[in-house]
Short mmCIF file of C-alpha atoms and ligand atoms in Angstrom, two decimals:
data_model
loop_
_atom_site.label_atom_id
_atom_site.label_comp_id
_atom_site.label_asym_id
_atom_site.label_seq_id
_atom_site.Cartn_x
_atom_site.Cartn_y
_atom_site.Cartn_z
CA MET A 276 -162.89 -109.26 -1.03
CA ILE A 277 -163.05 -108.27 -4.68
CA ALA A 278 -161.48 -104.95 -5.54
CA GLY A 279 -163.82 -102.58 -7.30
CA ALA A 280 -166.69 -105.02 -7.00
CA SER A 281 -170.24 -103.86 -6.81
CA VAL A 282 -173.49 -105.63 -6.21
CA VAL A 283 -176.48 -105.05 -8.35
CA SER A 284 -179.99 -106.09 -7.56
CA VAL A 285 -182.40 -107.18 -10.21
CA GLY A 286 -186.02 -106.96 -9.13
CA LEU A 287 -187.73 -109.68 -11.08
CA VAL A 288 -190.81 -110.84 -9.35
CA GLY A 289 -193.79 -108.83 -10.32
CA CYS A 290 -191.95 -106.90 -13.01
CA THR A 291 -193.09 -109.15 -15.81
CA PRO A 292 -196.04 -111.50 -15.75
CA ALA A 293 -194.93 -113.16 -18.96
CA ILE A 294 -192.86 -116.27 -18.65
CA GLU A 295 -191.80 -115.74 -22.23
CA VAL A 296 -188.09 -115.13 -22.45
CA GLN A 297 -185.59 -114.61 -25.17
CA ALA A 298 -184.13 -118.06 -25.59
CA GLU A 299 -180.74 -119.07 -26.85
CA ARG A 300 -182.21 -120.54 -29.97
CA GLY A 301 -183.12 -117.04 -31.02
CA ARG A 302 -186.84 -117.43 -30.52
CA LEU A 303 -189.14 -117.01 -27.60
CA LEU A 304 -189.67 -119.82 -25.18
CA SER A 305 -193.34 -120.46 -24.89
CA GLN A 306 -194.98 -120.60 -21.50
CA THR A 307 -195.11 -124.39 -21.73
CA GLU A 308 -191.43 -124.72 -22.56
CA SER A 309 -190.47 -122.37 -19.78
CA THR A 310 -192.54 -124.36 -17.34
CA VAL A 311 -190.85 -127.52 -18.52
CA ALA A 312 -187.45 -125.90 -17.95
CA SER A 313 -188.39 -124.94 -14.42
CA ARG A 314 -189.74 -128.42 -13.76
CA LYS A 315 -186.39 -129.86 -14.79
CA ALA A 316 -184.50 -127.53 -12.49
CA ILE A 317 -186.78 -128.27 -9.55
CA ALA A 318 -186.45 -131.99 -10.28
CA ASP A 319 -182.67 -131.55 -10.10
CA VAL A 320 -182.94 -129.79 -6.73
CA GLN A 321 -185.22 -132.51 -5.42
CA ALA A 322 -182.96 -135.30 -6.67
CA LEU A 323 -179.98 -133.74 -4.90
CA VAL A 324 -181.89 -132.94 -1.69
CA LYS A 325 -183.24 -136.49 -1.52
CA LEU A 326 -179.69 -137.80 -1.11
CA GLY A 327 -179.31 -136.02 2.25
CA PRO A 328 -176.54 -133.62 3.28
CA ARG A 329 -173.86 -133.48 0.59
CA VAL A 330 -170.77 -133.32 2.73
CA THR A 331 -167.45 -133.39 0.88
CA GLY A 332 -165.70 -136.74 1.04
CA THR A 333 -168.84 -138.74 1.92
CA PRO A 334 -170.48 -141.45 -0.25
CA VAL A 335 -173.48 -139.17 -0.80
CA MET A 336 -171.25 -137.01 -2.96
CA GLU A 337 -170.58 -139.95 -5.27
CA GLN A 338 -174.33 -140.25 -5.79
CA ALA A 339 -174.65 -136.51 -6.38
CA ARG A 340 -171.85 -136.69 -8.94
CA ALA A 341 -173.41 -139.67 -10.68
CA TYR A 342 -176.65 -137.70 -10.98
CA LEU A 343 -174.93 -134.60 -12.39
CA ILE A 344 -172.83 -136.62 -14.83
CA GLU A 345 -175.95 -138.40 -16.08
CA GLN A 346 -177.81 -135.12 -16.58
CA TYR A 347 -174.93 -133.41 -18.41
CA THR A 348 -174.40 -136.48 -20.57
CA ARG A 349 -178.09 -136.55 -21.49
CA ALA A 350 -177.82 -132.88 -22.48
CA GLY A 351 -174.99 -133.77 -24.88
CA TYR A 352 -171.97 -132.79 -22.79
CA GLU A 353 -168.75 -134.56 -22.03
CA THR A 354 -167.87 -134.69 -18.37
CA ARG A 355 -164.72 -135.13 -16.41
CA THR A 356 -163.89 -134.95 -12.75
CA GLN A 357 -161.15 -133.02 -11.03
CA THR A 358 -160.02 -134.11 -7.59
CA PHE A 359 -158.23 -132.20 -4.88
CA THR A 360 -157.42 -132.76 -1.21
CA TYR A 361 -157.38 -130.63 1.90
CA PRO A 362 -157.08 -131.15 5.64
CA LYS A 363 -160.39 -131.04 7.46
CA PHE A 364 -160.88 -130.49 11.14
CA GLU A 365 -163.68 -132.44 12.82
CA ASP A 366 -165.23 -132.29 16.26
CA LEU A 367 -166.59 -135.76 17.03
CA GLY A 368 -168.28 -134.57 20.23
CA SER A 369 -166.62 -132.56 23.00
CA ASN A 370 -167.69 -131.76 26.56
CA ILE A 371 -166.71 -131.26 30.16
CA THR A 372 -167.90 -133.52 32.96
CA VAL A 373 -168.22 -132.08 36.46
CA ASN A 374 -169.64 -134.07 39.39
CA GLY A 375 -170.95 -136.73 37.02
CA GLN A 376 -172.76 -134.14 34.89
CA THR A 377 -171.75 -133.73 31.26
CA ILE A 378 -171.94 -130.27 29.72
CA ASN A 379 -171.72 -130.35 25.94
CA GLY A 380 -169.65 -127.78 24.11
CA ARG A 381 -167.71 -127.42 20.85
CA ALA A 382 -164.01 -127.94 20.38
CA LEU A 383 -162.45 -124.74 19.12
CA ASN A 384 -161.65 -125.27 15.46
CA GLY A 385 -158.05 -126.43 15.25
CA SER A 386 -157.81 -127.73 18.83
CA ILE A 387 -155.81 -130.87 19.51
CA PRO A 388 -157.75 -133.77 21.06
CA GLY A 389 -157.29 -134.63 24.72
CA LYS A 390 -159.02 -135.92 27.85
CA PRO A 391 -157.45 -134.40 30.94
CA SER A 392 -159.01 -134.93 34.39
CA ALA A 393 -157.81 -132.12 36.62
CA ARG A 394 -158.57 -129.27 38.98
CA LEU A 395 -160.77 -126.55 37.50
CA VAL A 396 -159.60 -122.97 37.94
CA VAL A 397 -161.67 -119.93 37.00
CA VAL A 398 -159.31 -117.34 35.54
CA PRO A 399 -160.22 -113.73 36.38
CA ASN A 400 -161.30 -111.23 33.70
CA VAL A 401 -160.59 -112.46 30.14
CA GLY A 402 -157.39 -114.51 30.45
CA GLN A 403 -154.67 -111.95 29.84
CA ARG A 404 -151.18 -112.93 30.99
CA SER A 405 -151.66 -110.85 34.13
CA ASP A 406 -154.97 -112.63 34.81
CA PHE A 407 -153.20 -115.99 34.76
CA ALA A 408 -150.53 -114.58 37.13
CA ALA A 409 -153.26 -114.09 39.74
CA VAL A 410 -154.17 -117.82 39.90
CA ASP A 411 -152.41 -121.19 39.88
CA VAL A 412 -153.43 -123.16 36.78
CA LYS A 413 -150.43 -125.49 36.77
CA GLY A 414 -151.72 -128.98 35.94
CA ALA A 415 -155.27 -127.59 35.92
CA ILE A 416 -158.06 -126.91 33.44
CA ALA A 417 -158.45 -123.14 33.01
CA LEU A 418 -161.93 -121.62 32.63
CA VAL A 419 -161.62 -118.37 30.69
CA ARG A 420 -164.22 -115.85 29.54
CA ARG A 421 -164.43 -114.80 25.90
CA GLY A 422 -163.59 -111.22 24.87
CA GLU A 423 -160.92 -108.53 24.36
CA ILE A 424 -158.11 -110.80 23.13
CA PRO A 425 -158.08 -113.61 20.54
CA PHE A 426 -158.86 -117.21 21.56
CA LEU A 427 -155.33 -118.17 20.59
CA GLN A 428 -153.78 -115.71 23.01
CA LYS A 429 -155.96 -116.94 25.89
CA ALA A 430 -155.05 -120.55 25.10
CA GLN A 431 -151.33 -119.74 24.79
CA ASN A 432 -151.40 -117.83 28.07
CA ALA A 433 -153.02 -120.85 29.71
CA GLU A 434 -150.48 -123.23 28.19
CA ASN A 435 -147.56 -121.01 29.27
CA ALA A 436 -148.96 -120.92 32.80
CA GLY A 437 -148.95 -124.75 32.86
CA ALA A 438 -152.64 -125.51 32.25
CA VAL A 439 -153.50 -128.92 30.76
CA GLY A 440 -156.78 -127.82 29.18
CA VAL A 441 -158.77 -124.68 28.44
CA VAL A 442 -162.49 -123.92 28.47
CA ILE A 443 -163.59 -120.67 26.86
CA VAL A 444 -166.99 -119.37 27.94
CA ASN A 445 -169.02 -117.28 25.51
CA ASN A 446 -169.72 -113.66 26.54
CA GLU A 447 -173.32 -114.00 25.37
CA PRO A 448 -175.84 -116.77 26.19
CA GLY A 449 -175.64 -118.63 22.84
CA GLU A 450 -173.24 -121.24 21.48
CA LEU A 451 -169.68 -120.35 20.59
CA TYR A 452 -168.30 -121.61 17.28
CA GLY A 453 -164.75 -120.37 17.18
CA THR A 454 -161.45 -121.00 15.48
CA LEU A 455 -158.19 -121.17 17.35
CA GLY A 456 -156.15 -119.85 14.44
CA GLY A 457 -152.79 -121.22 15.58
CA GLU A 458 -151.02 -124.03 17.40
CA VAL A 459 -151.53 -124.78 21.08
CA GLN A 460 -150.54 -128.02 22.81
CA VAL A 461 -153.58 -128.16 25.10
CA PRO A 462 -157.18 -129.08 24.19
CA VAL A 463 -159.55 -126.11 24.00
CA LEU A 464 -163.32 -126.38 24.47
CA ALA A 465 -165.88 -123.62 23.85
CA LEU A 466 -169.04 -123.41 25.96
CA SER A 467 -172.19 -121.35 25.45
CA GLY A 468 -172.55 -118.38 27.81
CA LYS A 469 -175.52 -120.10 29.43
CA ALA A 470 -173.75 -123.39 30.20
CA GLY A 471 -170.38 -121.79 30.89
CA ASN A 472 -171.53 -119.15 33.32
CA SER A 473 -173.54 -121.58 35.40
CA LEU A 474 -170.44 -123.78 35.52
CA ILE A 475 -168.34 -120.82 36.72
CA GLU A 476 -170.97 -119.90 39.32
CA SER A 477 -171.03 -123.44 40.70
CA GLN A 478 -167.34 -122.99 41.66
CA PRO A 479 -166.32 -126.47 40.53
CA SER A 480 -163.17 -127.99 41.92
CA GLN A 481 -162.53 -130.95 39.64
CA GLY A 482 -163.57 -132.04 36.16
CA THR A 483 -162.83 -134.06 33.03
CA LEU A 484 -162.42 -132.24 29.77
CA THR A 485 -163.12 -134.29 26.65
CA VAL A 486 -162.02 -132.75 23.37
CA ASN A 487 -162.65 -135.35 20.69
CA THR A 488 -161.22 -133.94 17.49
CA ARG A 489 -159.39 -135.21 14.47
CA GLN A 490 -157.77 -133.80 11.39
CA ARG A 491 -158.13 -135.86 8.27
CA THR A 492 -157.40 -135.45 4.60
CA VAL A 493 -160.55 -135.01 2.58
CA THR A 494 -160.78 -135.59 -1.16
CA GLY A 495 -163.17 -133.34 -3.05
CA THR A 496 -164.27 -133.77 -6.66
CA ASN A 497 -165.35 -131.05 -9.10
CA VAL A 498 -167.51 -132.08 -12.06
CA ILE A 499 -166.65 -130.31 -15.31
CA ALA A 500 -168.93 -130.48 -18.35
CA HIS A 501 -168.34 -129.16 -21.86
CA LEU A 502 -169.07 -130.08 -25.44
CA PRO A 503 -166.52 -132.42 -27.04
CA GLY A 504 -163.41 -130.57 -28.16
CA VAL A 505 -164.09 -127.36 -26.24
CA MET A 506 -160.75 -126.78 -24.55
CA GLN A 507 -160.59 -123.00 -24.18
CA PRO A 508 -163.95 -121.57 -23.17
CA ARG A 509 -164.64 -117.86 -22.74
CA VAL A 510 -167.03 -118.50 -19.89
CA VAL A 511 -167.05 -120.70 -16.80
CA VAL A 512 -170.54 -121.18 -15.41
CA GLY A 513 -170.33 -122.67 -11.93
CA ALA A 514 -171.95 -123.44 -8.60
CA HIS A 515 -171.03 -125.55 -5.58
CA TYR A 516 -172.92 -128.80 -5.05
CA ASP A 517 -171.68 -129.64 -1.56
CA SER A 518 -173.58 -128.64 1.57
CA VAL A 519 -172.83 -128.30 5.29
CA PRO A 520 -173.28 -131.33 7.60
CA GLY A 521 -176.88 -131.75 8.70
CA SER A 522 -178.34 -129.58 5.94
CA PRO A 523 -179.85 -131.01 2.74
CA GLY A 524 -178.72 -127.80 1.03
CA ALA A 525 -181.70 -127.13 -1.22
CA ASN A 526 -181.05 -123.43 -1.53
CA ASP A 527 -177.37 -123.67 -0.53
CA ASN A 528 -176.63 -124.86 -3.09
CA ALA A 529 -178.68 -127.39 -5.05
CA SER A 530 -180.39 -124.26 -6.41
CA GLY A 531 -177.23 -122.93 -8.06
CA THR A 532 -176.20 -126.40 -9.23
CA ALA A 533 -179.59 -126.86 -10.90
CA VAL A 534 -179.47 -123.42 -12.53
CA VAL A 535 -176.03 -124.15 -14.02
CA LEU A 536 -177.38 -127.45 -15.37
CA ASP A 537 -180.40 -125.66 -16.75
CA ILE A 538 -178.27 -123.04 -18.49
CA ALA A 539 -176.26 -125.89 -20.00
CA ARG A 540 -179.44 -127.59 -21.25
CA ASN A 541 -180.72 -124.33 -22.73
CA VAL A 542 -177.59 -123.54 -24.70
CA ALA A 543 -176.61 -127.11 -25.61
CA GLN A 544 -177.70 -126.87 -29.25
CA THR A 545 -176.25 -123.39 -29.82
CA PRO A 546 -172.78 -122.03 -30.62
CA SER A 547 -172.70 -120.52 -27.11
CA ALA A 548 -172.13 -123.99 -25.73
CA ARG A 549 -168.78 -124.07 -27.54
CA GLN A 550 -167.70 -121.04 -25.48
CA ALA A 551 -168.55 -122.44 -22.08
CA TRP A 552 -167.53 -124.88 -19.40
CA PHE A 553 -170.04 -125.83 -16.72
CA VAL A 554 -168.62 -126.70 -13.33
CA ALA A 555 -170.12 -128.17 -10.15
CA PHE A 556 -167.65 -127.31 -7.40
CA ASP A 557 -167.04 -129.46 -4.34
CA GLY A 558 -165.50 -128.41 -1.00
CA GLU A 559 -167.00 -124.90 -0.98
CA GLU A 560 -168.39 -125.10 2.51
CA ASP A 561 -164.99 -126.00 3.97
CA GLY A 562 -163.38 -122.91 2.43
CA LEU A 563 -163.90 -122.66 -1.36
CA HIS A 564 -161.58 -125.63 -1.91
CA GLY A 565 -163.08 -126.78 -5.22
CA SER A 566 -162.93 -123.42 -6.94
CA ARG A 567 -159.49 -122.74 -5.49
CA ALA A 568 -158.24 -126.07 -6.84
CA PHE A 569 -159.85 -125.38 -10.22
CA VAL A 570 -158.11 -122.00 -10.49
CA SER A 571 -154.76 -123.23 -9.19
CA GLN A 572 -154.76 -126.26 -11.53
CA ALA A 573 -155.56 -124.06 -14.55
CA GLN A 574 -152.80 -122.65 -16.75
CA PRO A 575 -152.42 -118.85 -16.53
CA ASP A 576 -153.06 -118.58 -20.29
CA TRP A 577 -156.24 -120.58 -19.97
CA LEU A 578 -157.50 -118.27 -17.21
CA GLN A 579 -156.58 -115.25 -19.29
CA GLY A 580 -158.73 -116.60 -22.08
CA LEU A 581 -161.80 -116.35 -19.85
CA ASP A 582 -164.06 -113.34 -20.27
CA VAL A 583 -166.11 -114.17 -17.21
CA MET A 584 -166.90 -116.63 -14.45
CA LEU A 585 -170.59 -116.77 -13.58
CA ASN A 586 -171.28 -118.15 -10.09
CA PHE A 587 -174.66 -119.14 -8.66
CA ASP A 588 -175.11 -119.60 -4.91
CA MET A 589 -178.46 -119.58 -3.07
CA VAL A 590 -180.75 -118.60 -5.92
CA GLY A 591 -183.93 -120.51 -4.99
CA VAL A 592 -185.32 -118.45 -2.10
CA ASN A 593 -186.17 -114.70 -1.83
CA ASP A 594 -187.82 -112.79 -4.65
CA GLN A 595 -185.01 -110.31 -5.15
CA LEU A 596 -182.21 -111.53 -7.38
CA LEU A 597 -178.90 -109.94 -6.47
CA VAL A 598 -175.96 -109.74 -8.80
CA GLY A 599 -172.47 -108.94 -7.60
CA GLY A 600 -169.13 -108.88 -9.33
CA SER A 601 -166.76 -106.79 -11.36
CA GLN A 602 -167.95 -103.34 -12.30
CA SER A 603 -168.23 -103.87 -16.05
CA LEU A 604 -170.26 -107.05 -15.61
CA ALA A 605 -172.51 -105.46 -13.04
CA LYS A 606 -173.15 -102.75 -15.62
CA LEU A 607 -173.84 -105.35 -18.25
CA ALA A 608 -176.32 -107.02 -15.93
CA GLN A 609 -177.92 -103.61 -15.42
CA ALA A 610 -178.18 -103.17 -19.16
CA THR A 611 -179.96 -106.49 -19.65
CA GLN A 612 -182.44 -105.77 -16.87
CA SER A 613 -184.37 -102.56 -16.39
CA ASP A 614 -184.87 -102.36 -12.61
CA VAL A 615 -181.39 -102.75 -11.23
CA SER A 616 -180.01 -101.22 -8.04
CA ILE A 617 -176.58 -101.34 -6.46
CA PHE A 618 -175.86 -103.17 -3.19
CA GLY A 619 -172.77 -103.11 -1.04
CA GLY A 620 -171.86 -106.55 0.32
CA GLN A 621 -171.41 -110.12 -0.80
CA GLY A 622 -170.88 -113.57 0.64
CA GLY A 623 -167.83 -115.74 0.18
CA SER A 624 -168.42 -118.14 -2.66
CA ASP A 625 -166.73 -119.81 -5.63
CA HIS A 626 -166.30 -116.68 -7.73
CA ALA A 627 -163.72 -115.37 -5.23
CA PRO A 628 -160.73 -117.49 -6.35
CA PHE A 629 -161.44 -116.50 -9.98
CA ALA A 630 -161.64 -112.82 -9.05
CA ARG A 631 -158.33 -113.15 -7.21
CA ALA A 632 -156.84 -114.58 -10.42
CA SER A 633 -158.08 -111.46 -12.27
CA VAL A 634 -160.94 -113.24 -14.03
CA PRO A 635 -164.00 -110.95 -14.24
CA VAL A 636 -166.80 -112.48 -12.18
CA LEU A 637 -170.54 -112.20 -11.90
CA PHE A 638 -172.18 -113.63 -8.81
CA PHE A 639 -175.89 -114.43 -8.65
CA TYR A 640 -177.62 -114.91 -5.30
CA ARG A 641 -180.78 -113.97 -3.44
CA GLY A 642 -179.39 -113.02 -0.06
CA GLN A 643 -179.70 -114.58 3.36
CA GLU A 644 -182.65 -116.61 4.58
CA PRO A 645 -183.65 -118.27 7.87
CA ASN A 646 -182.99 -121.86 6.73
CA TYR A 647 -179.38 -121.13 5.69
CA HIS A 648 -177.08 -123.94 6.91
CA THR A 649 -179.91 -125.66 8.83
CA PRO A 650 -181.74 -129.00 8.42
CA ASN A 651 -184.68 -126.95 7.12
CA ASP A 652 -182.93 -125.91 3.92
CA LYS A 653 -184.99 -128.42 1.96
CA ALA A 654 -187.14 -126.50 -0.52
CA VAL A 655 -186.82 -123.79 -3.15
CA GLU A 656 -189.25 -122.00 -5.44
CA PRO A 657 -189.18 -123.37 -9.00
CA GLN A 658 -190.07 -119.99 -10.50
CA LEU A 659 -187.03 -118.36 -8.88
CA LEU A 660 -184.71 -120.96 -10.41
CA ASP A 661 -186.26 -120.32 -13.79
CA GLU A 662 -185.93 -116.55 -13.46
CA THR A 663 -182.28 -116.87 -12.49
CA THR A 664 -181.59 -119.07 -15.52
CA GLN A 665 -183.29 -116.57 -17.76
CA VAL A 666 -181.33 -113.58 -16.49
CA ALA A 667 -178.12 -115.59 -16.90
CA LEU A 668 -179.07 -116.55 -20.46
CA ASN A 669 -179.62 -112.88 -21.26
CA VAL A 670 -176.23 -111.99 -19.81
CA LEU A 671 -174.59 -114.80 -21.80
CA GLN A 672 -176.24 -113.55 -24.96
CA GLN A 673 -174.78 -110.13 -24.34
CA LEU A 674 -171.35 -111.50 -23.55
CA LEU A 675 -171.07 -114.04 -26.32
CA GLY A 676 -173.12 -112.19 -28.87
CA SER A 677 -174.85 -115.50 -29.27
CA ASP A 678 -178.26 -114.00 -29.87
CA THR A 679 -177.33 -112.78 -33.34
CA SER A 680 -174.80 -115.45 -34.21
CA ASP A 681 -177.10 -118.21 -33.07
CA ARG A 682 -179.92 -116.83 -35.10
CA ILE A 683 -177.74 -116.52 -38.13
CA SER A 684 -176.23 -119.95 -37.79
CA LEU A 685 -179.62 -121.48 -37.16
CA MET A 686 -181.08 -119.69 -40.14
CA ARG A 687 -178.20 -120.88 -42.27
CA ARG A 688 -178.67 -124.39 -41.05
CA SER A 689 -182.36 -124.31 -41.75
CA VAL A 690 -181.96 -123.16 -45.35
CA LEU A 691 -179.08 -125.41 -46.28
N1 LIG B 1466 -173.73 -119.84 0.17
C1 LIG B 1466 -172.79 -119.45 1.16
C2 LIG B 1466 -172.18 -118.10 0.97
C3 LIG B 1466 -173.17 -117.00 0.79
C4 LIG B 1466 -173.91 -116.56 1.87
C5 LIG B 1466 -173.34 -116.41 -0.44
C6 LIG B 1466 -174.83 -115.53 1.68
C7 LIG B 1466 -174.23 -115.40 -0.62
C8 LIG B 1466 -175.00 -114.96 0.44
C9 LIG B 1466 -171.64 -120.42 1.22
O1 LIG B 1466 -172.01 -121.72 0.95
C10 LIG B 1466 -171.03 -120.32 2.60
O2 LIG B 1466 -171.66 -120.58 3.58
N2 LIG B 1466 -169.82 -119.84 2.62
C11 LIG B 1466 -169.10 -119.57 3.82
C12 LIG B 1466 -167.72 -119.08 3.51
C13 LIG B 1466 -166.80 -120.11 2.92
C14 LIG B 1466 -165.53 -119.45 2.47
C15 LIG B 1466 -166.52 -121.23 3.88
C16 LIG B 1466 -169.76 -118.45 4.61
O3 LIG B 1466 -170.29 -117.50 3.99
O4 LIG B 1466 -169.72 -118.54 5.84
ZN1 LIG B 1467 -173.31 -121.68 -0.68
#
């Protein structure tokens, strides 16, 4: 996704028992202060999680925004919001009913809605054109197995052969969450292998397909915080604050949102804060819409003025902190941390649109975990948030040279 990108791992847990860290103010945070910082970050995660799933375009997001704006304001920042819209596909519940029995499935992403009652025809093999030639699906609902060719091709073959609906059966027992990836004028339902194969085996003759979908325009809202008058920062520090439906998104990504807020609190009284914008992105889970809108609404000159975009996504679970991004920044992260190793992959997150716009990026995350995108993503470890903030503060010190300049300016201030 990002040319020349590398991923660096920073083993933190167990490497240092001391909670003392080099703080922005040019002195060491005491254990008590560090604990206070981590309590604030965990309180932020809890406040966001308490609201329930933070799905873009829902009223919960207004509450999340109000919380973030209040916190940034308290820390001395000015905030503004940036809105953007995008079309969102929704499945409001889709199924097929055969002999009075309803089998639940999922509409293929992008399918039109529809409710045809018709003959059911099992198409041989995987629904190639030749497979459709062997059966009569005119005016019928075609049952097609997954595999070999794209969903779109199967659905188009069905449509061309006169079918009024399509059911695609997974080629493994589990659920099928698929995307059509193009236009077809017939509704398309996906069934799990388990449900679909028993339907095929029952040799059904008639059924009603219900594909209950809609496409609506969703408005997302990024929250941008900076000190008054800071118009051209050198650094964007960001994280998405939306979550997937059904998940309270503690780790994905109240954790990153809280770390960004915590970085902002830590640097608020230092010159570093005049070099940074802090952004909570919306619409990430639907396809990085918030960060894409941020980048596309920015002037090219403004983007060129950035030295780096720091992104935090899923940083509250798993001991190992991973850092990905452009080569030079990965090296810089290596330099600030002794036990660093290189990893090969990375997830899609809000740094990607910046990287595509040639802004150097550094991506902090802690890898996959079992509760990812589930209702159980409801807790994170406070210490891991704190450690992430501290590594980021070290990186910022290196990048902005704030360690020295802050010390000097603070010393000056204290003697004048
Ligand atoms: N937090 C994830 C991405 C992620 C996963 C980052 C694992 C690091 C490690 C993010 O919220 C997400 O789920 N993104 C989508 C992609 C996006 C473009 C819709 C994904 O990875 O499926
Ligand atoms: Zn995420």
